[in-house]
XYZ file of C-alpha atoms in Angstrom:
522
model
C -36.698 3.485 3.882
C -38.021 0.197 2.515
C -34.744 0.021 0.478
C -32.465 0.980 3.509
C -30.923 -1.890 5.298
C -28.146 -1.410 7.747
C -27.596 -5.324 8.710
C -27.211 -6.254 5.264
C -23.391 -6.631 5.376
C -22.589 -9.458 3.000
C -22.657 -9.055 -0.720
C -25.293 -11.376 -2.631
C -25.410 -13.261 0.551
C -28.223 -13.685 3.263
C -27.232 -12.230 6.622
C -28.594 -14.213 9.787
C -31.453 -12.461 11.437
C -31.333 -9.533 9.075
C -35.294 -9.255 8.115
C -34.599 -6.297 5.663
C -31.879 -8.338 3.586
C -33.185 -8.621 0.078
C -30.981 -11.715 -0.446
C -32.889 -13.769 2.091
C -35.286 -16.045 0.660
C -38.282 -17.556 2.514
C -36.474 -20.420 3.423
C -33.523 -18.305 5.157
C -36.157 -16.349 6.947
C -37.843 -19.659 8.314
C -34.526 -20.261 10.225
C -34.574 -16.691 12.112
C -35.004 -16.307 15.677
C -35.581 -12.583 15.559
C -35.088 -9.338 13.643
C -31.587 -7.694 14.458
C -33.108 -4.183 13.286
C -36.900 -4.130 13.953
C -37.344 -0.508 12.547
C -35.721 1.297 9.872
C -36.226 5.241 9.574
C -34.586 8.166 7.892
C -33.655 11.444 9.424
C -35.088 11.647 12.894
C -35.074 15.357 13.063
C -37.938 15.258 10.141
C -41.502 16.198 11.533
C -42.897 13.458 9.443
C -41.237 10.407 7.844
C -41.921 7.012 6.829
C -40.657 3.862 8.957
C -40.127 0.330 7.880
C -41.239 -2.050 10.508
C -39.927 -5.673 10.229
C -41.049 -8.491 12.553
C -41.242 -12.285 12.556
C -44.576 -14.448 12.477
C -43.442 -17.269 14.742
C -46.649 -18.987 14.724
C -46.591 -19.430 11.059
C -45.225 -22.794 9.726
C -42.398 -22.079 8.570
C -42.059 -18.677 10.195
C -42.589 -15.753 7.935
C -41.420 -12.175 7.709
C -43.798 -9.314 8.258
C -43.218 -6.005 6.818
C -45.081 -2.756 7.416
C -44.404 0.756 6.073
C -46.034 3.245 8.431
C -46.043 7.212 8.862
C -44.101 8.212 11.897
C -44.676 11.602 13.500
C -42.031 13.556 15.550
C -43.613 14.980 18.544
C -40.773 17.727 19.073
C -41.704 21.116 18.031
C -38.448 21.759 16.698
C -38.331 19.562 13.793
C -37.626 19.790 9.959
C -40.793 20.136 7.768
C -39.299 19.709 4.463
C -35.691 19.027 3.150
C -35.921 21.193 0.037
C -32.061 22.175 0.483
C -30.803 18.853 -1.439
C -27.153 20.006 -1.135
C -27.424 19.671 2.626
C -28.090 15.791 2.538
C -24.531 14.915 1.445
C -21.187 16.146 1.505
C -19.893 17.511 -1.820
C -16.427 18.003 -2.627
C -15.090 21.380 -2.878
C -14.072 23.262 -5.619
C -10.246 23.188 -6.025
C -8.898 26.628 -6.930
C -7.233 26.875 -10.301
C -6.036 29.637 -12.508
C -9.064 29.729 -14.165
C -11.827 30.180 -11.259
C -9.636 31.615 -8.642
C -11.050 35.180 -9.005
C -14.419 33.812 -9.035
C -13.807 31.754 -5.899
C -12.167 34.856 -4.425
C -15.322 37.087 -5.208
C -17.686 34.342 -3.730
C -15.707 33.433 -0.465
C -12.954 36.132 0.205
C -14.991 38.466 2.276
C -15.521 38.112 5.901
C -18.833 36.477 5.405
C -20.575 34.610 2.685
C -23.813 32.809 2.153
C -24.000 28.950 1.609
C -27.429 29.007 0.358
C -28.222 28.169 -3.286
C -28.908 30.791 -5.861
C -32.542 29.473 -6.207
C -34.593 27.270 -3.916
C -35.761 24.576 -6.347
C -37.955 21.462 -5.101
C -37.514 19.599 -8.393
C -35.415 16.867 -7.722
C -35.606 15.360 -11.357
C -33.392 17.978 -12.998
C -29.782 16.512 -13.623
C -27.158 18.677 -11.754
C -24.426 19.318 -14.581
C -21.639 18.798 -11.956
C -22.937 15.159 -11.378
C -22.180 14.218 -14.978
C -18.405 13.608 -14.110
C -19.110 12.603 -10.532
C -16.671 9.940 -9.324
C -17.630 6.747 -7.635
C -16.512 5.269 -4.567
C -16.160 1.564 -4.592
C -16.327 -1.155 -1.673
C -14.116 -4.142 -1.432
C -15.030 -6.836 -4.275
C -17.531 -4.642 -6.124
C -16.992 -4.791 -9.912
C -15.266 -2.009 -11.458
C -17.500 -0.079 -13.712
C -16.530 1.302 -17.108
C -18.325 3.653 -19.475
C -19.957 0.527 -21.202
C -20.066 -2.204 -19.027
C -17.206 -3.250 -16.309
C -13.409 -3.683 -16.541
C -12.763 -7.043 -18.028
C -10.168 -9.484 -16.673
C -10.326 -12.471 -18.877
C -10.008 -15.963 -17.102
C -10.896 -19.811 -17.726
C -14.276 -20.921 -16.451
C -15.092 -24.442 -17.157
C -11.944 -25.250 -19.557
C -8.689 -23.510 -19.953
C -10.109 -21.167 -23.002
C -10.642 -17.645 -22.047
C -13.813 -15.997 -20.909
C -14.168 -12.286 -20.972
C -17.244 -12.248 -18.626
C -15.147 -12.091 -15.585
C -15.150 -8.506 -14.045
C -12.474 -7.264 -12.061
C -13.173 -6.596 -8.250
C -12.054 -3.561 -6.198
C -9.084 -4.276 -4.010
C -9.240 -7.997 -5.179
C -5.817 -8.802 -6.920
C -5.987 -11.301 -9.343
C -3.684 -13.186 -11.761
C -5.224 -15.546 -14.482
C -4.051 -17.412 -17.540
C -6.143 -18.940 -20.380
C -6.017 -20.087 -23.837
C -7.250 -17.996 -26.762
C -8.058 -19.466 -30.416
C -6.322 -17.319 -33.072
C -5.247 -17.520 -36.552
C -3.062 -15.209 -38.850
C -5.768 -14.830 -41.401
C -8.390 -13.228 -38.827
C -5.992 -11.937 -36.231
C -7.093 -8.383 -37.094
C -10.674 -9.196 -36.533
C -10.146 -10.852 -33.004
C -10.839 -8.177 -30.685
C -9.269 -9.765 -27.820
C -5.824 -9.751 -29.014
C -5.753 -5.932 -29.882
C -4.637 -3.387 -27.338
C -7.970 -1.330 -28.109
C -9.878 -4.063 -26.481
C -8.604 -3.512 -23.170
C -7.980 0.332 -23.050
C -11.007 1.675 -25.220
C -13.206 2.164 -22.338
C -12.798 4.507 -19.371
C -13.305 3.816 -15.734
C -16.282 6.044 -15.193
C -14.211 9.451 -15.580
C -10.901 8.046 -15.294
C -8.950 6.881 -18.886
C -7.020 3.867 -18.857
C -3.612 4.926 -19.857
C -0.655 2.765 -21.511
C 1.950 2.482 -19.048
C 4.466 0.212 -20.901
C 4.687 -2.044 -23.878
C 6.909 -5.104 -24.158
C 7.499 -6.862 -27.432
C 8.234 -10.734 -27.382
C 9.644 -12.473 -30.470
C 8.779 -16.033 -31.590
C 11.866 -17.453 -29.710
C 10.707 -15.804 -26.519
C 13.103 -12.771 -26.357
C 11.563 -9.679 -24.933
C 12.371 -5.742 -25.508
C 10.718 -2.998 -23.567
C 9.689 -0.218 -25.961
C 10.867 3.459 -25.428
C 7.691 5.136 -26.293
C 4.531 3.535 -24.572
C 2.084 6.211 -26.146
C 1.614 4.554 -29.524
C -1.295 2.147 -29.996
C -0.217 -1.072 -31.846
C -2.846 -2.828 -33.364
C -2.400 -6.444 -34.759
C -1.392 -6.614 -38.374
C -0.138 -8.964 -40.697
C 3.696 -8.867 -41.848
C 5.703 -11.597 -43.858
C 3.119 -14.438 -42.966
C 3.114 -13.404 -39.232
C 0.667 -11.397 -37.298
C 2.546 -9.219 -34.987
C 1.320 -6.931 -32.142
C -0.862 -9.706 -30.497
C -1.718 -9.034 -26.828
C -0.127 -12.033 -24.772
C -0.379 -10.427 -21.399
C -2.341 -7.350 -19.832
C -1.507 -5.970 -16.348
C -3.624 -3.393 -14.645
C -2.473 -0.936 -12.045
C -5.196 0.829 -10.091
C -4.560 3.783 -7.875
C -7.218 4.656 -5.481
C -7.922 7.084 -2.458
C -9.022 6.165 1.255
C -12.551 6.859 0.516
C -12.595 3.891 -2.398
C -12.284 6.599 -5.375
C -10.181 5.361 -8.256
C -8.180 8.261 -9.488
C -5.785 6.471 -12.065
C -5.715 3.380 -13.971
C -2.668 2.193 -15.966
C -1.985 -1.135 -18.313
C 0.905 -2.585 -19.230
C 1.032 -4.809 -22.304
C 2.959 -7.821 -23.631
C 2.931 -7.959 -27.430
C 3.988 -10.942 -29.532
C 3.752 -12.551 -32.818
C 2.416 -15.824 -34.293
C 3.043 -17.816 -37.389
C 0.430 -19.966 -39.528
C 1.157 -23.104 -37.649
C -0.162 -21.278 -34.308
C -4.028 -22.222 -33.668
C -3.954 -20.692 -30.318
C -1.914 -18.437 -27.561
C -1.667 -18.247 -23.952
C -2.674 -15.043 -22.387
C -2.006 -13.957 -18.833
C -3.966 -11.085 -16.866
C -3.225 -9.338 -13.845
C -4.663 -6.427 -11.810
C -3.282 -4.739 -8.417
C -4.153 -2.048 -6.589
C -2.169 0.842 -4.625
C -3.486 3.606 -2.640
C -2.367 7.166 -3.263
C 0.169 8.486 -1.503
C 1.610 5.064 -0.211
C 4.303 2.742 -0.948
C 3.019 -0.586 -2.365
C 3.998 -3.479 -0.241
C 4.048 -6.715 -2.408
C 2.095 -9.718 -0.688
C 3.364 -13.409 -0.100
C -0.083 -14.758 -0.314
C -3.665 -13.872 -0.269
C -4.568 -14.657 2.606
C -2.333 -17.574 3.263
C 1.206 -17.658 2.560
C 2.501 -19.213 -0.764
C 5.377 -21.736 -0.562
C 8.533 -20.123 -1.997
C 7.405 -16.408 -1.518
C 9.281 -14.545 1.260
C 8.256 -14.255 4.919
C 6.837 -10.725 5.781
C 8.455 -9.039 8.694
C 8.364 -5.584 10.458
C 9.087 -3.571 13.614
C 6.877 -2.014 16.466
C 7.373 1.757 16.401
C 7.954 3.744 19.699
C 5.020 4.472 21.493
C 3.034 1.711 20.599
C 0.049 0.963 20.234
C -0.119 4.639 19.325
C 0.135 5.321 16.422
C -0.552 1.851 15.020
C -0.916 3.070 11.325
C 3.020 3.550 11.202
C 3.824 -0.072 11.998
C 6.636 -0.719 9.584
C 5.697 -3.820 7.548
C 7.837 -4.879 4.607
C 8.550 -7.726 2.179
C 11.815 -9.550 2.506
C 14.121 -8.504 -0.350
C 17.836 -9.605 -1.098
C 19.295 -6.988 1.147
C 18.496 -5.912 4.814
C 17.968 -2.160 4.100
C 14.457 -2.401 5.313
C 15.078 -4.773 8.317
C 13.520 -8.009 7.138
C 13.714 -11.547 8.185
C 16.757 -12.867 6.568
C 19.717 -15.200 7.200
C 23.446 -15.214 6.507
C 24.196 -16.029 2.603
C 26.861 -18.428 2.042
C 29.892 -17.292 0.223
C 32.250 -19.135 -2.156
C 35.412 -18.387 -0.281
C 33.393 -19.015 3.128
C 35.074 -16.242 5.210
C 33.099 -15.078 7.820
C 34.185 -11.466 7.942
C 34.233 -11.266 4.186
C 30.366 -12.379 4.134
C 29.442 -9.469 6.302
C 26.185 -7.750 4.787
C 25.264 -10.719 2.527
C 21.872 -11.817 3.314
C 19.308 -14.042 1.745
C 15.536 -13.990 2.270
C 13.634 -16.663 4.273
C 11.157 -18.202 1.720
C 7.876 -19.910 3.382
C 8.463 -23.595 3.399
C 11.747 -23.625 2.584
C 14.334 -25.238 5.145
C 17.669 -23.399 4.582
C 21.071 -23.889 6.117
C 23.926 -21.541 5.732
C 27.362 -20.896 7.225
C 30.980 -19.720 7.071
C 34.091 -20.144 8.743
C 35.614 -17.866 11.043
C 39.562 -17.525 11.507
C 40.319 -16.633 15.165
C 43.801 -15.177 16.178
C 45.384 -14.393 19.554
C 45.233 -10.809 18.751
C 41.309 -10.650 18.574
C 39.375 -9.019 21.459
C 36.391 -10.767 23.011
C 33.676 -8.056 23.002
C 34.225 -6.610 19.153
C 34.449 -10.169 18.179
C 30.895 -11.186 19.794
C 29.263 -8.195 18.420
C 30.542 -8.895 14.850
C 29.273 -12.389 15.154
C 25.912 -11.280 16.211
C 25.613 -8.914 13.230
C 26.877 -11.423 10.999
C 24.009 -13.949 12.201
C 21.235 -11.421 12.630
C 22.086 -8.812 10.456
C 22.073 -5.130 10.979
C 18.489 -4.736 12.111
C 16.508 -8.318 13.093
C 12.997 -7.608 12.937
C 10.659 -7.929 16.112
C 7.211 -9.327 14.328
C 6.373 -11.571 11.469
C 3.198 -11.288 9.342
C 0.869 -14.303 10.384
C -0.791 -14.262 6.776
C 0.672 -13.439 3.468
C -1.540 -10.318 3.125
C -1.402 -9.078 6.704
C -1.847 -5.395 6.879
C 0.159 -3.061 8.804
C -2.560 -1.554 10.833
C -3.974 -5.115 11.775
C -1.569 -5.384 15.091
C -3.245 -8.943 15.737
C -2.116 -10.436 12.292
C 1.574 -9.885 13.622
C 3.397 -12.722 15.565
C 6.395 -11.462 17.856
C 9.483 -13.411 17.438
C 10.689 -15.295 20.596
C 14.427 -15.129 21.270
C 16.351 -18.026 23.047
C 19.868 -18.514 23.984
C 21.527 -21.672 24.461
C 25.246 -22.530 25.338
C 27.431 -25.498 23.808
C 29.853 -27.431 26.063
C 32.736 -27.274 23.453
C 35.724 -24.852 24.818
C 37.964 -23.486 22.354
C 41.423 -22.208 23.856
C 41.722 -18.732 22.608
C 41.067 -16.172 25.208
C 42.924 -15.996 28.538
C 39.650 -15.484 30.527
C 36.420 -17.047 29.138
C 34.593 -15.548 26.308
C 31.283 -16.284 25.155
C 30.523 -16.080 21.494
C 27.585 -16.861 19.220
C 28.334 -19.616 16.827
C 24.727 -20.550 15.344
C 21.308 -19.026 14.648
C 18.395 -21.415 14.437
C 15.220 -20.087 13.456
C 11.934 -22.074 13.550
C 8.757 -21.040 12.111
C 5.640 -22.957 13.139
C 2.710 -22.699 11.013
C -0.637 -24.256 10.403
C -3.302 -24.975 7.822
C -6.439 -22.434 8.708
C -9.559 -21.999 6.992
C -11.442 -24.419 5.035
C -10.379 -28.075 4.563
C -10.884 -27.842 0.570
C -8.673 -24.736 0.508
C -6.607 -24.468 3.485
C -4.351 -21.256 4.025
C -1.068 -21.234 5.450
C -0.822 -19.270 8.703
C 2.254 -18.669 10.838
C 1.531 -19.027 14.540
C 4.931 -18.992 16.137
C 8.497 -17.900 15.286
C 11.537 -18.726 17.598
C 15.168 -17.475 17.173
C 17.578 -19.341 19.080
C 21.081 -18.059 19.360
C 23.815 -20.837 20.438
C 27.053 -19.692 22.330
C 30.388 -21.178 22.822
C 33.262 -20.587 25.055
C 36.649 -19.529 24.150
C 39.996 -19.489 26.008
C 43.345 -17.774 25.319
C 45.516 -19.142 22.189
C 49.230 -19.135 22.470
C 50.935 -16.192 20.401
C 51.032 -16.815 17.040
C 48.175 -19.610 16.847
C 45.118 -19.633 14.915
C 41.887 -21.566 14.924
C 39.071 -21.890 12.587
C 35.487 -21.961 13.986
C 32.158 -22.781 11.895
C 29.382 -20.203 11.941
C 25.960 -21.669 11.036
C 22.630 -20.104 10.283
C 19.459 -22.301 9.617
C 15.790 -21.899 9.225
C 13.236 -24.850 9.731
C 9.409 -24.654 8.870
C 7.286 -27.074 11.231
C 3.554 -27.942 10.254
C 1.744 -28.209 13.696
C -1.664 -28.698 11.999
C -0.533 -32.305 10.874
C -2.425 -35.353 12.360
C -0.975 -37.256 15.473
C 1.464 -40.083 14.590
C 0.265 -43.688 15.111
C 0.767 -44.247 18.915
C -0.258 -40.839 20.184
C -3.483 -40.494 22.127
C -6.448 -39.177 19.901
C -8.638 -36.693 20.881
C -11.779 -37.853 22.491
C -15.096 -38.129 20.814
C -17.941 -35.581 22.136
C -21.547 -36.525 21.882
C -23.173 -33.062 21.514
C -26.062 -31.691 19.567
C -25.363 -28.885 17.290
C -27.486 -25.530 17.155
C -30.292 -25.787 14.399
C -28.689 -23.050 12.286
C -25.202 -24.235 12.829
C -24.897 -25.143 8.994
C -26.994 -22.070 7.942
C -27.551 -21.176 5.039
C -27.152 -24.761 4.081
C -29.317 -27.684 4.921
């Protein structure tokens, strides 16, 4: 119990008022006001057990942490005297039936009743269970991915642009790095970091790293995908060139909902250097996908990145239950998945021919597109109105937009509803006998703000407004035609900008901050 700490939530950081946090120094403890967890015990059903007691000595200067380890007795008559059945202390994965063990499992569990007791009651906990040799490991977010020898390397620049192999890959932390590596043709076979074997020769515990694809890049930059990816290509000297040098590695990790890594794959980009080359630029990337789920590319982590698509989705029927099926997808070049898109301009500028042509809305890019609609006296009002709405909004206009580039579908509060407005123009086109309101433009305004630290602010969408502008049409004489412009536009507005000169500034507040406001900083 002395090692248990339920309030230790931050990795390698001190949790405020968590007296059992080993990351808290004496200086940190001196700022504590109380112990959020004063006592830590094990199983309360035990007859006798150890208990860790934590308190603060507020009379000391500065205040100090007091730790006591005591024996706690359970007064209940019905208590557990000894936990000699170690298998009951944790949930073990059941043995999956196979063609080899089916008969043995049927004999053991096939009858009307069976015993769950072990073959022998062994109190010796030092003996290693053979089944634990290949036991898998469940990861938490940010924890370094362990391998058989150390951890999964993701080289990155540290102080300068040169590669450092000491950067571990964190679980569920998508990373993309680029760095410079010193090379030479004469020694290319002896440099481990330019060989495929350096990145796949170690397994992630019980999971081997497989080669998913190999792309070969020529000296002029042309790339070719190899048909077979099961061949290990090592650096070698050929005609004064060193070929099969690793220029890029992309890891893809598949994991379960319990944090267990079940598959690891690596894609390589191999190249060649000549005698004049003294260094190469290497790129490394790692991504994660949960098993039995479709990967959804992100547009930032966490804030949006300028130039990446704005992510949008729909609220399912029966909301808020179930939340987990909230559909969120990335904007693509088509409207197949009902994303936030606008009309794509075509060369002939014909609106009826441009139906179905959509272009994604990219964060931070103000856009405008349009076409020309040729109206004749034979056209009907209602079908024309619906056609123009489908042209402007697409077949399925989304209801929500992700506030962050990495917003997950289950995080409902991270999704901003789209506000729909309608306006009417004063222009009147003599086309139809009775007045007919048709939409002629769609204006989308995306308001965003800088969120988080001033040193590294993150772009966050806070409001999205879609405004449909309509105009009135009247009847045209028979045989006459009229052309009307149809436009679609997107404007991004930064509402976190400071007030312009002439606007009233915020008032100054003279207040005293709490003593632990800047904790753990002085």
